[in-house]
Amino acid sequence: MLRPGELVINDSTPTDLYMEPLVGGERKSHGCVPRNWRTHPAGCYASAPLTAIDMPLIPRSEWSARLRDKVATKSLLSDIRLTGNNEQIIPSLDQDGKGFCWAHSSTSAIMMLRAVANLPYVGLSAYAIACIIKSYRDEGGWGAESMDFVTQRGVPSEAFWPMQSMSRSNDKPETWANAALHKVTEGWVDMASAQYDRNLTFDQVGTLLLCNIPVVVDFSWWSHSVCAIDLVEISSGSFGLRILNSWGDGWSDHGMGVLEGNRAIPDGSVAPRVTVAAAA
Amino acid sequence: VRRTLFCLPVLLLSAVLASAAPKVGIVAPAGPVEPYKLVELIPDGDVTGAVLFWDVDREDVADVREYGGKLVFTGPPGTYRIKLRIVRIGPDGKTLSGETQRATVVIGTPTPPAPPVPPVPPVPPPNPAPIPADGFRVLVVYETADLAKMPPAQQQILFSGPVRSYLNSVCVADPDGKTKAWKIWDKDTDTSAVDRTWQDAMKRPRASMPWVIISNHPKGGYEGPLPASTDEFMALVKKCGGG
């Protein structure tokens, strides 16, 4: 079920709505570069021991009924996002013109996992991840890169590394002590490229979302990495992904939109499962 | 009703002299008698010169009168057993003969015997609160890798909006000052950075997964397998004093 005002991106959607769109007068950017699967195959990241989802797939025949129940009981990750900040919405992140979508998608996923666990809302700074990995250069990357970093070092709160700051002065021991409070602790799932079996890829992502596990999804056609939060039945038997973008709450419906059809098949996807429980 | 000390001699002599006495019956109502109507019983036979002793088994509830050799009584609905003993004095003025007749009278519709009252099970003492911190707290522990296998109705407990809102309304504030004291955590969650209360709760033994701890210190609580549905979970929360 679509939400009011929600942008659905499919093959017929005007590109100016999702390719470097103007949102609030600002030109939004992307930053996802295709993962080099030869040099970085699934399983190459030591912090991701799981190269395929280690849970059974929920068959598509069950998806409609499960989704109806989740909508009726407000059990979707998007529902949890709407109240996960002390009964207020968890704001979407804003990469602010830099090519750091690939760090924001992972950071959004960590924030969603915290909301599911009923840990307090803490604004996390994706810039810290991107600045350290790319040595403060505005460069593209892919979701698995940032997730691997979050597993090893975590991501600091905006109190220690302000959002959208590229100042080297943020890089202090106390920043990374705080970042460790927001680590991914249980092996994240590094799913293989969709090149050979696109249905399997989508079924894996769908299963994770039905279990309220957010999935970082990279799209080569979009040069963009976002956080998938819901499986959506757009029409009978036709499913898409509700994503949480990193273009601020001004884009689409509070920063959330839906990808449909070919646009919803990720070229790379990773899923964090457990984070540290920390209040700060 | 006549309580008499003559009973014993009557019984002893009746065996010896019964053959010489004429038989006497009792004229009694054939069917049930309407409640609050008088019941009259009359000896059926020659009782000339005999002494009659009427006896009603439920004399504690019946109102009984004897006159002219008849028995008249009334009482609450029920079954009454009547006994008539007839004692005669022989021609020699010394020997006694006797006989006994019985009748049953039903007043109203007989009430079936009351079923035995099942014993009231003793009220178990409330389980001690699993979390030794005042107030209402809930901890659900699950295994993320098993989520796809968890029945959807049970999975909803973890994510349902109404459940989360309800827990927000009944749980005390967490030390972070932002959230209420309910958590839904993977069993392997690193809790070293949270309040000691939650660390200790996560260390409590668990017999199965998923597991729930509901603590309403100092009143009591529950810890055990997670119920199968949101309805059962909410009922359990309320039973423990949540709302």
Short mmCIF file of C-alpha atoms in Angstrom, two decimals:
data_model
loop_
_atom_site.label_atom_id
_atom_site.label_comp_id
_atom_site.label_asym_id
_atom_site.label_seq_id
_atom_site.Cartn_x
_atom_site.Cartn_y
_atom_site.Cartn_z
CA MET A 1 0.00 0.00 0.00
CA LEU A 2 1.40 3.34 -1.03
CA ARG A 3 1.50 6.30 1.30
CA PRO A 4 -0.08 9.62 0.31
CA GLY A 5 2.31 11.80 -1.66
CA GLU A 6 4.80 9.03 -2.08
CA LEU A 7 6.85 9.06 -5.26
CA VAL A 8 6.89 5.77 -7.16
CA ILE A 9 9.93 5.36 -9.33
CA ASN A 10 9.53 3.02 -12.28
CA ASP A 11 10.51 3.03 -15.93
CA SER A 12 8.01 5.78 -16.73
CA THR A 13 8.79 8.17 -13.89
CA PRO A 14 10.24 11.52 -15.10
CA THR A 15 13.93 11.44 -14.39
CA ASP A 16 14.03 14.94 -12.96
CA LEU A 17 12.20 13.61 -9.92
CA TYR A 18 14.99 11.26 -8.97
CA MET A 19 18.14 12.08 -10.95
CA GLU A 20 19.90 14.94 -9.16
CA PRO A 21 16.53 16.51 -8.37
CA LEU A 22 16.00 19.95 -6.98
CA VAL A 23 14.67 19.62 -3.46
CA GLY A 24 14.02 22.81 -1.56
CA GLY A 25 16.08 24.69 -4.12
CA GLU A 26 19.10 22.43 -3.67
CA ARG A 27 20.44 20.04 -6.27
CA LYS A 28 20.71 16.60 -4.71
CA SER A 29 23.53 14.22 -5.51
CA HIS A 30 24.20 10.53 -5.60
CA GLY A 31 27.62 8.93 -5.21
CA CYS A 32 27.25 5.19 -5.59
CA VAL A 33 29.84 3.68 -7.85
CA PRO A 34 29.42 0.12 -9.11
CA ARG A 35 31.03 -2.34 -6.79
CA ASN A 36 33.91 -4.15 -8.40
CA TRP A 37 32.77 -7.70 -7.78
CA ARG A 38 36.03 -9.13 -9.05
CA THR A 39 38.14 -7.36 -6.49
CA HIS A 40 35.37 -7.26 -3.90
CA PRO A 41 33.31 -10.44 -4.26
CA ALA A 42 30.62 -11.34 -1.80
CA GLY A 43 32.37 -12.70 1.26
CA CYS A 44 35.47 -10.54 0.91
CA TYR A 45 34.61 -8.48 3.95
CA ALA A 46 35.84 -10.14 7.10
CA SER A 47 33.15 -8.47 9.13
CA ALA A 48 30.47 -10.03 6.96
CA PRO A 49 30.79 -13.77 7.41
CA LEU A 50 27.44 -14.32 5.77
CA THR A 51 27.61 -14.25 2.00
CA ALA A 52 23.96 -15.08 1.54
CA ILE A 53 21.10 -14.55 3.90
CA ASP A 54 21.24 -17.26 6.52
CA MET A 55 17.53 -17.36 6.98
CA PRO A 56 15.02 -19.23 4.86
CA LEU A 57 13.27 -17.23 2.19
CA ILE A 58 9.68 -16.32 2.90
CA PRO A 59 7.86 -17.56 -0.20
CA ARG A 60 6.21 -14.94 -2.36
CA SER A 61 2.91 -16.74 -1.92
CA GLU A 62 2.92 -15.45 1.68
CA TRP A 63 3.97 -11.90 0.96
CA SER A 64 0.55 -10.36 0.34
CA ALA A 65 -1.01 -11.74 3.52
CA ARG A 66 1.99 -10.82 5.64
CA LEU A 67 2.05 -7.31 4.23
CA ARG A 68 -1.68 -6.84 4.87
CA ASP A 69 -1.11 -7.84 8.50
CA LYS A 70 1.85 -5.52 8.84
CA VAL A 71 -0.06 -2.60 7.39
CA ALA A 72 -3.04 -3.32 9.65
CA THR A 73 -0.89 -3.50 12.77
CA LYS A 74 1.44 -0.65 11.79
CA SER A 75 4.36 -3.03 11.97
CA LEU A 76 6.35 -1.79 9.00
CA LEU A 77 9.74 -0.22 9.48
CA SER A 78 8.27 2.99 8.06
CA ASP A 79 5.66 2.91 10.85
CA ILE A 80 8.41 2.52 13.42
CA ARG A 81 10.32 5.37 11.79
CA LEU A 82 7.28 7.65 12.11
CA THR A 83 7.27 7.30 15.91
CA GLY A 84 10.84 6.23 16.64
CA ASN A 85 12.02 9.64 17.81
CA ASN A 86 10.15 9.96 21.09
CA GLU A 87 6.80 9.59 19.25
CA GLN A 88 8.07 11.87 16.47
CA ILE A 89 9.47 10.96 13.07
CA ILE A 90 13.10 10.01 12.74
CA PRO A 91 14.37 12.61 10.28
CA SER A 92 15.91 11.38 7.08
CA LEU A 93 19.57 12.13 6.57
CA ASP A 94 20.82 14.66 4.04
CA GLN A 95 24.06 14.08 2.18
CA ASP A 96 24.00 17.75 1.18
CA GLY A 97 25.40 17.66 -2.28
CA LYS A 98 28.31 15.35 -1.59
CA GLY A 99 28.68 11.92 -3.21
CA PHE A 100 28.29 10.12 0.10
CA CYS A 101 24.98 8.30 -0.41
CA TRP A 102 26.75 4.99 0.16
CA ALA A 103 27.65 6.06 3.74
CA HIS A 104 24.23 7.53 4.46
CA SER A 105 22.38 4.39 3.42
CA SER A 106 24.26 2.30 5.99
CA THR A 107 23.88 4.98 8.64
CA SER A 108 20.13 5.12 8.05
CA ALA A 109 19.97 1.36 8.47
CA ILE A 110 21.73 1.56 11.85
CA MET A 111 19.31 4.25 12.99
CA MET A 112 16.37 2.08 11.97
CA LEU A 113 17.77 -0.93 13.83
CA ARG A 114 18.05 1.24 16.94
CA ALA A 115 14.43 2.30 16.60
CA VAL A 116 13.28 -1.31 16.31
CA ALA A 117 15.10 -2.11 19.56
CA ASN A 118 13.54 0.96 21.23
CA LEU A 119 16.86 2.65 21.73
CA PRO A 120 16.62 6.45 21.85
CA TYR A 121 16.95 8.46 18.68
CA VAL A 122 20.50 9.61 18.12
CA GLY A 123 21.44 11.50 14.97
CA LEU A 124 24.39 9.63 13.46
CA SER A 125 26.91 11.28 11.19
CA ALA A 126 27.46 9.44 7.94
CA TYR A 127 30.05 12.03 6.95
CA ALA A 128 32.39 10.57 9.54
CA ILE A 129 32.39 7.26 7.71
CA ALA A 130 32.86 8.74 4.26
CA CYS A 131 35.52 11.24 5.32
CA ILE A 132 37.69 8.60 6.93
CA ILE A 133 37.27 6.00 4.16
CA LYS A 134 37.88 8.52 1.36
CA SER A 135 40.43 10.67 3.22
CA TYR A 136 38.09 13.66 3.15
CA ARG A 137 37.64 13.51 -0.60
CA ASP A 138 34.19 13.74 -2.14
CA GLU A 139 34.18 10.31 -3.74
CA GLY A 140 31.68 7.63 -4.48
CA GLY A 141 31.55 4.20 -2.91
CA TRP A 142 29.16 1.35 -2.28
CA GLY A 143 27.11 0.23 0.68
CA ALA A 144 29.27 -2.71 1.68
CA GLU A 145 32.26 -0.40 2.10
CA SER A 146 30.51 1.72 4.68
CA MET A 147 28.89 -1.25 6.40
CA ASP A 148 32.27 -2.90 6.81
CA PHE A 149 33.55 0.31 8.38
CA VAL A 150 30.57 0.55 10.75
CA THR A 151 31.16 -3.00 11.86
CA GLN A 152 34.78 -2.29 12.70
CA ARG A 153 34.62 1.25 14.08
CA GLY A 154 31.01 2.29 14.29
CA VAL A 155 29.50 5.64 13.40
CA PRO A 156 29.61 8.63 15.76
CA SER A 157 26.69 10.75 16.81
CA GLU A 158 26.32 14.28 15.49
CA ALA A 159 27.38 15.49 18.95
CA PHE A 160 30.88 14.26 18.16
CA TRP A 161 30.93 14.67 14.36
CA PRO A 162 28.39 17.25 13.20
CA MET A 163 26.23 16.29 10.26
CA GLN A 164 27.75 17.34 6.90
CA SER A 165 31.00 18.38 8.51
CA MET A 166 34.24 17.53 6.71
CA SER A 167 36.47 19.05 9.36
CA ARG A 168 39.44 16.95 10.31
CA SER A 169 39.12 18.29 13.85
CA ASN A 170 36.24 15.87 14.38
CA ASP A 171 38.60 12.94 14.16
CA LYS A 172 39.35 12.50 17.86
CA PRO A 173 39.58 9.50 20.16
CA GLU A 174 36.37 10.44 21.93
CA THR A 175 34.59 10.57 18.57
CA TRP A 176 35.49 6.98 17.88
CA ALA A 177 34.75 5.94 21.42
CA ASN A 178 31.25 7.23 20.79
CA ALA A 179 31.17 5.62 17.34
CA ALA A 180 31.83 2.25 18.95
CA LEU A 181 28.47 2.59 20.68
CA HIS A 182 26.86 2.37 17.25
CA LYS A 183 28.64 -0.60 15.76
CA VAL A 184 27.09 -3.47 13.91
CA THR A 185 27.94 -6.40 16.15
CA GLU A 186 26.45 -9.42 14.49
CA GLY A 187 27.66 -10.35 11.07
CA TRP A 188 25.88 -8.43 8.43
CA VAL A 189 24.60 -10.04 5.30
CA ASP A 190 26.56 -9.32 2.13
CA MET A 191 24.37 -10.38 -0.72
CA ALA A 192 25.83 -11.16 -4.09
CA SER A 193 25.29 -9.16 -7.22
CA ALA A 194 21.94 -9.44 -8.90
CA GLN A 195 23.64 -10.13 -12.19
CA TYR A 196 22.77 -13.82 -12.41
CA ASP A 197 19.57 -14.25 -10.45
CA ARG A 198 17.59 -11.09 -10.07
CA ASN A 199 14.53 -12.80 -8.61
CA LEU A 200 16.58 -14.42 -5.89
CA THR A 201 18.11 -11.08 -5.00
CA PHE A 202 14.72 -9.44 -4.72
CA ASP A 203 13.33 -12.38 -2.70
CA GLN A 204 16.23 -12.09 -0.28
CA VAL A 205 15.64 -8.38 0.19
CA GLY A 206 11.88 -8.98 0.51
CA THR A 207 12.39 -11.61 3.19
CA LEU A 208 14.66 -9.35 5.21
CA LEU A 209 12.20 -6.46 4.99
CA LEU A 210 9.29 -8.70 6.05
CA CYS A 211 11.42 -9.41 9.13
CA ASN A 212 11.96 -5.67 9.68
CA ILE A 213 15.65 -5.84 8.88
CA PRO A 214 16.63 -2.74 6.88
CA VAL A 215 18.66 -3.38 3.74
CA VAL A 216 21.23 -1.11 2.16
CA VAL A 217 20.62 -1.30 -1.58
CA ASP A 218 22.93 -0.02 -4.32
CA PHE A 219 21.57 0.75 -7.78
CA SER A 220 23.85 1.16 -10.77
CA TRP A 221 21.06 2.68 -12.91
CA TRP A 222 20.63 5.38 -10.28
CA SER A 223 24.27 5.69 -9.19
CA HIS A 224 22.71 5.77 -5.81
CA SER A 225 22.66 3.84 -2.54
CA VAL A 226 19.63 4.06 -0.25
CA CYS A 227 18.16 2.20 2.69
CA ALA A 228 15.23 -0.09 1.89
CA ILE A 229 12.80 -0.23 4.79
CA ASP A 230 9.55 -1.82 3.55
CA LEU A 231 8.36 -4.33 1.03
CA VAL A 232 5.36 -2.77 -0.72
CA GLU A 233 2.58 -4.40 -2.75
CA ILE A 234 1.97 -1.80 -5.44
CA SER A 235 -0.74 -3.76 -7.19
CA SER A 236 -1.95 -7.31 -6.71
CA GLY A 237 1.10 -9.58 -6.82
CA SER A 238 3.43 -6.74 -7.84
CA PHE A 239 5.96 -5.74 -5.22
CA GLY A 240 8.36 -2.88 -4.79
CA LEU A 241 10.70 -1.44 -2.20
CA ARG A 242 10.00 1.55 0.03
CA ILE A 243 13.29 3.34 0.48
CA LEU A 244 14.56 5.90 2.92
CA ASN A 245 16.63 8.33 0.89
CA SER A 246 19.36 10.70 2.04
CA TRP A 247 18.00 13.85 0.46
CA GLY A 248 16.27 15.23 3.52
CA ASP A 249 12.59 15.10 4.45
CA GLY A 250 11.67 17.45 1.61
CA TRP A 251 11.97 14.73 -1.03
CA SER A 252 8.87 12.67 -1.81
CA ASP A 253 7.03 11.60 1.36
CA HIS A 254 9.21 12.63 4.31
CA GLY A 255 12.23 11.32 2.45
CA MET A 256 10.60 8.00 1.56
CA GLY A 257 9.75 6.75 -1.92
CA VAL A 258 8.99 3.48 -3.68
CA LEU A 259 10.99 1.68 -6.35
CA GLU A 260 9.05 -0.55 -8.72
CA GLY A 261 9.85 -3.21 -11.28
CA ASN A 262 13.39 -3.24 -12.65
CA ARG A 263 14.16 -0.15 -10.62
CA ALA A 264 13.77 -2.22 -7.45
CA ILE A 265 16.38 -4.87 -8.25
CA PRO A 266 19.55 -3.90 -6.38
CA ASP A 267 22.98 -4.47 -7.83
CA GLY A 268 24.40 -4.92 -4.36
CA SER A 269 22.77 -5.14 -0.99
CA VAL A 270 23.86 -5.55 2.59
CA ALA A 271 21.83 -5.94 5.76
CA PRO A 272 22.99 -5.22 9.31
CA ARG A 273 21.24 -7.36 11.87
CA VAL A 274 22.27 -6.25 15.34
CA THR A 275 23.82 -3.10 16.73
CA VAL A 276 25.26 -2.26 20.11
CA ALA A 277 22.61 -1.23 22.61
CA ALA A 278 23.57 2.23 23.76
CA ALA A 279 21.58 5.22 24.89
CA ALA A 280 24.00 7.92 23.72
CA VAL B 1 -43.12 -35.97 65.75
CA ARG B 2 -42.84 -38.27 68.59
CA ARG B 3 -39.51 -39.27 69.84
CA THR B 4 -40.14 -42.20 72.04
CA LEU B 5 -38.28 -44.48 74.28
CA PHE B 6 -40.68 -47.21 73.39
CA CYS B 7 -38.89 -47.95 70.19
CA LEU B 8 -36.55 -50.53 71.57
CA PRO B 9 -39.19 -52.69 73.32
CA VAL B 10 -41.41 -52.43 70.25
CA LEU B 11 -38.69 -53.76 68.00
CA LEU B 12 -37.89 -56.63 70.35
CA LEU B 13 -41.45 -57.75 70.74
CA SER B 14 -42.63 -57.23 67.22
CA ALA B 15 -40.71 -60.25 65.93
CA VAL B 16 -42.43 -62.49 68.43
CA LEU B 17 -45.96 -61.19 68.16
CA ALA B 18 -46.23 -59.94 64.59
CA SER B 19 -48.10 -62.96 63.35
CA ALA B 20 -51.04 -62.15 65.62
CA ALA B 21 -51.49 -58.51 64.51
CA PRO B 22 -53.72 -57.33 61.60
CA LYS B 23 -51.85 -55.61 58.76
CA VAL B 24 -52.11 -51.83 58.46
CA GLY B 25 -50.97 -49.69 55.52
CA ILE B 26 -50.61 -45.96 54.95
CA VAL B 27 -52.77 -43.85 52.72
CA ALA B 28 -50.41 -41.26 51.25
CA PRO B 29 -50.43 -38.93 48.20
CA ALA B 30 -49.54 -40.87 45.07
CA GLY B 31 -47.57 -38.12 43.37
CA PRO B 32 -45.76 -34.90 44.23
CA VAL B 33 -47.58 -32.47 46.46
CA GLU B 34 -47.74 -28.82 45.61
CA PRO B 35 -45.43 -26.80 47.82
CA TYR B 36 -46.99 -25.18 50.88
CA LYS B 37 -50.01 -27.51 50.81
CA LEU B 38 -50.69 -29.74 53.80
CA VAL B 39 -49.88 -33.43 53.40
CA GLU B 40 -52.17 -35.85 55.20
CA LEU B 41 -51.32 -39.50 55.88
CA ILE B 42 -53.85 -41.92 57.25
CA PRO B 43 -53.41 -45.45 58.55
CA ASP B 44 -55.02 -47.87 56.14
CA GLY B 45 -56.60 -50.61 58.26
CA ASP B 46 -58.01 -51.31 61.68
CA VAL B 47 -56.01 -49.54 64.31
CA THR B 48 -58.54 -49.77 67.04
CA GLY B 49 -56.83 -49.94 70.40
CA ALA B 50 -53.41 -49.51 68.83
CA VAL B 51 -50.89 -46.86 69.70
CA LEU B 52 -49.50 -45.08 66.62
CA PHE B 53 -46.09 -43.50 66.37
CA TRP B 54 -45.46 -41.31 63.27
CA ASP B 55 -41.99 -40.34 62.32
CA VAL B 56 -40.78 -37.94 59.62
CA ASP B 57 -37.13 -38.13 58.66
CA ARG B 58 -36.65 -34.39 58.01
CA GLU B 59 -38.14 -33.09 61.20
CA ASP B 60 -35.63 -30.25 61.17
CA VAL B 61 -37.41 -28.61 58.24
CA ALA B 62 -40.94 -30.07 58.35
CA ASP B 63 -43.84 -28.74 60.40
CA VAL B 64 -45.68 -31.81 61.71
CA ARG B 65 -48.90 -32.40 63.61
CA GLU B 66 -50.72 -35.60 64.70
CA TYR B 67 -54.35 -35.80 65.44
CA GLY B 68 -56.97 -38.53 65.33
CA GLY B 69 -54.37 -41.04 64.33
CA LYS B 70 -53.43 -39.01 61.24
CA LEU B 71 -50.21 -37.29 60.37
CA VAL B 72 -50.36 -33.85 58.81
CA PHE B 73 -47.27 -31.98 57.79
CA THR B 74 -45.79 -29.51 55.37
CA GLY B 75 -42.28 -28.49 54.49
CA PRO B 76 -40.05 -27.09 51.78
CA PRO B 77 -39.77 -28.95 48.50
CA GLY B 78 -38.01 -32.24 48.86
CA THR B 79 -38.47 -35.91 49.53
CA TYR B 80 -39.76 -36.98 52.94
CA ARG B 81 -39.65 -40.51 54.30
CA ILE B 82 -42.48 -41.33 56.74
CA LYS B 83 -42.49 -44.21 59.21
CA LEU B 84 -45.58 -45.45 61.10
CA ARG B 85 -45.22 -47.85 63.96
CA ILE B 86 -48.40 -49.53 65.28
CA VAL B 87 -48.27 -51.08 68.70
CA ARG B 88 -51.05 -53.15 70.13
CA ILE B 89 -51.62 -54.52 73.66
CA GLY B 90 -52.68 -58.13 73.79
CA PRO B 91 -55.91 -59.41 75.38
CA ASP B 92 -54.02 -60.28 78.52
CA GLY B 93 -53.20 -56.63 78.95
CA LYS B 94 -49.47 -57.48 79.11
CA THR B 95 -48.14 -58.63 75.77
CA LEU B 96 -47.40 -56.20 72.95
CA SER B 97 -47.48 -56.61 69.22
CA GLY B 98 -46.20 -54.16 66.68
CA GLU B 99 -45.56 -53.51 63.03
CA THR B 100 -43.90 -50.79 60.97
CA GLN B 101 -45.06 -49.23 57.70
CA ARG B 102 -43.22 -46.73 55.53
CA ALA B 103 -44.22 -44.21 52.89
CA THR B 104 -42.49 -41.59 50.80
CA VAL B 105 -43.92 -38.18 50.11
CA VAL B 106 -42.52 -35.74 47.56
CA ILE B 107 -43.28 -32.04 47.94
CA GLY B 108 -42.68 -29.96 44.83
CA THR B 109 -40.17 -30.94 42.16
CA PRO B 110 -37.37 -32.87 43.73
CA THR B 111 -34.16 -30.88 43.63
CA PRO B 112 -31.25 -32.83 42.29
CA PRO B 113 -28.43 -33.05 44.70
CA ALA B 114 -26.08 -30.14 44.38
CA PRO B 115 -22.98 -31.01 42.43
CA PRO B 116 -19.91 -31.16 44.49
CA VAL B 117 -18.20 -27.81 44.66
CA PRO B 118 -14.85 -28.10 42.99
CA PRO B 119 -12.08 -27.27 45.31
CA VAL B 120 -10.83 -23.75 44.88
CA PRO B 121 -7.24 -23.95 43.80
CA PRO B 122 -4.96 -22.09 46.08
CA VAL B 123 -3.98 -18.69 44.73
CA PRO B 124 -0.34 -18.97 43.81
CA PRO B 125 1.81 -16.27 45.22
CA PRO B 126 2.80 -13.75 42.51
CA ASN B 127 6.07 -14.47 40.84
CA PRO B 128 8.77 -12.20 42.06
CA ALA B 129 9.60 -9.32 39.74
CA PRO B 130 12.48 -10.48 37.52
CA ILE B 131 14.02 -7.00 37.32
CA PRO B 132 14.82 -5.55 40.75
CA ALA B 133 14.09 -1.96 39.80
CA ASP B 134 10.83 -0.25 40.65
CA GLY B 135 8.22 0.11 37.98
CA PHE B 136 6.94 -1.64 34.91
CA ARG B 137 9.55 -2.92 32.43
CA VAL B 138 9.41 -5.30 29.49
CA LEU B 139 12.24 -7.05 27.68
CA VAL B 140 11.65 -9.24 24.62
CA VAL B 141 14.62 -11.31 23.48
CA TYR B 142 14.72 -13.01 20.10
CA GLU B 143 17.12 -14.41 17.53
CA THR B 144 17.27 -12.29 14.39
CA ALA B 145 18.29 -15.23 12.23
CA ASP B 146 15.06 -17.03 13.22
CA LEU B 147 12.73 -14.18 12.30
CA ALA B 148 11.74 -15.65 8.94
CA LYS B 149 10.74 -18.88 10.69
CA MET B 150 8.79 -17.15 13.45
CA PRO B 151 5.01 -17.35 12.96
CA PRO B 152 3.76 -14.00 11.64
CA ALA B 153 1.33 -13.59 14.54
CA GLN B 154 4.17 -13.90 17.02
CA GLN B 155 6.49 -11.72 14.95
CA GLN B 156 3.94 -8.92 15.19
CA ILE B 157 4.59 -8.65 18.92
CA LEU B 158 8.06 -7.37 18.10
CA PHE B 159 6.96 -4.68 15.67
CA SER B 160 3.28 -3.84 16.17
CA GLY B 161 2.53 -0.15 16.49
CA PRO B 162 -0.32 -0.63 19.00
CA VAL B 163 1.89 -2.85 21.16
CA ARG B 164 4.67 -0.25 21.12
CA SER B 165 2.24 2.54 21.96
CA TYR B 166 0.78 0.50 24.78
CA LEU B 167 4.18 -0.27 26.24
CA ASN B 168 5.02 3.42 26.02
CA SER B 169 1.93 4.14 28.09
CA VAL B 170 2.55 1.62 30.87
CA CYS B 171 6.32 1.41 31.25
CA VAL B 172 8.38 3.72 33.40
CA ALA B 173 10.86 6.11 31.85
CA ASP B 174 14.27 4.73 31.01
CA PRO B 175 17.37 6.38 32.49
CA ASP B 176 18.15 7.87 29.07
CA GLY B 177 15.19 10.20 29.63
CA LYS B 178 13.97 9.70 26.06
CA THR B 179 12.51 6.22 25.86
CA LYS B 180 10.25 4.08 28.01
CA ALA B 181 11.55 0.99 29.75
CA TRP B 182 10.77 -1.66 27.16
CA LYS B 183 13.32 -3.23 24.83
CA ILE B 184 13.17 -5.69 21.96
CA TRP B 185 16.64 -7.09 21.51
CA ASP B 186 18.47 -9.83 19.68
CA LYS B 187 19.87 -12.36 22.11
CA ASP B 188 23.43 -11.42 21.14
CA THR B 189 23.03 -7.68 21.63
CA ASP B 190 26.03 -6.06 23.25
CA THR B 191 24.53 -4.37 26.32
CA SER B 192 27.75 -3.21 27.94
CA ALA B 193 26.88 0.43 27.27
CA VAL B 194 23.36 0.47 28.71
CA ASP B 195 22.04 0.83 32.22
CA ARG B 196 22.97 -2.02 34.58
CA THR B 197 19.31 -2.90 34.97
CA TRP B 198 19.13 -4.04 31.35
CA GLN B 199 22.50 -5.75 31.47
CA ASP B 200 21.34 -7.89 34.37
CA ALA B 201 18.00 -8.60 32.73
CA MET B 202 19.79 -9.87 29.61
CA LYS B 203 21.93 -12.16 31.76
CA ARG B 204 18.96 -13.96 33.25
CA PRO B 205 18.67 -17.57 32.13
CA ARG B 206 16.32 -18.28 29.27
CA ALA B 207 14.88 -21.69 28.56
CA SER B 208 13.87 -21.01 24.99
CA MET B 209 13.68 -18.36 22.30
CA PRO B 210 11.92 -15.99 21.82
CA TRP B 211 11.64 -15.00 25.47
CA VAL B 212 9.94 -12.23 27.40
CA ILE B 213 10.52 -10.66 30.79
CA ILE B 214 7.74 -8.55 32.29
CA SER B 215 8.70 -6.96 35.57
CA ASN B 216 6.45 -4.91 37.80
CA HIS B 217 8.67 -4.50 40.82
CA PRO B 218 7.88 -4.87 43.67
CA LYS B 219 4.51 -6.44 42.84
CA GLY B 220 5.60 -9.33 40.68
CA GLY B 221 6.11 -10.28 37.08
CA TYR B 222 6.63 -12.98 34.51
CA GLU B 223 9.44 -14.45 32.51
CA GLY B 224 8.99 -17.20 30.00
CA PRO B 225 8.35 -17.97 26.36
CA LEU B 226 6.99 -15.14 24.26
CA PRO B 227 3.24 -15.63 23.72
CA ALA B 228 2.01 -16.61 20.30
CA SER B 229 0.12 -13.45 19.40
CA THR B 230 -0.24 -9.80 20.25
CA ASP B 231 -3.57 -10.48 22.00
CA GLU B 232 -1.97 -13.04 24.29
CA PHE B 233 1.00 -10.80 24.87
CA MET B 234 -1.18 -7.82 25.79
CA ALA B 235 -3.25 -9.99 28.13
CA LEU B 236 -0.07 -11.11 29.84
CA VAL B 237 1.18 -7.56 30.19
CA LYS B 238 -2.13 -6.50 31.72
CA LYS B 239 -2.17 -9.50 34.04
CA CYS B 240 1.19 -8.42 35.35
CA GLY B 241 -0.23 -5.02 36.17
CA GLY B 242 0.44 -3.15 32.98
CA GLY B 243 -2.60 -0.92 32.70
#
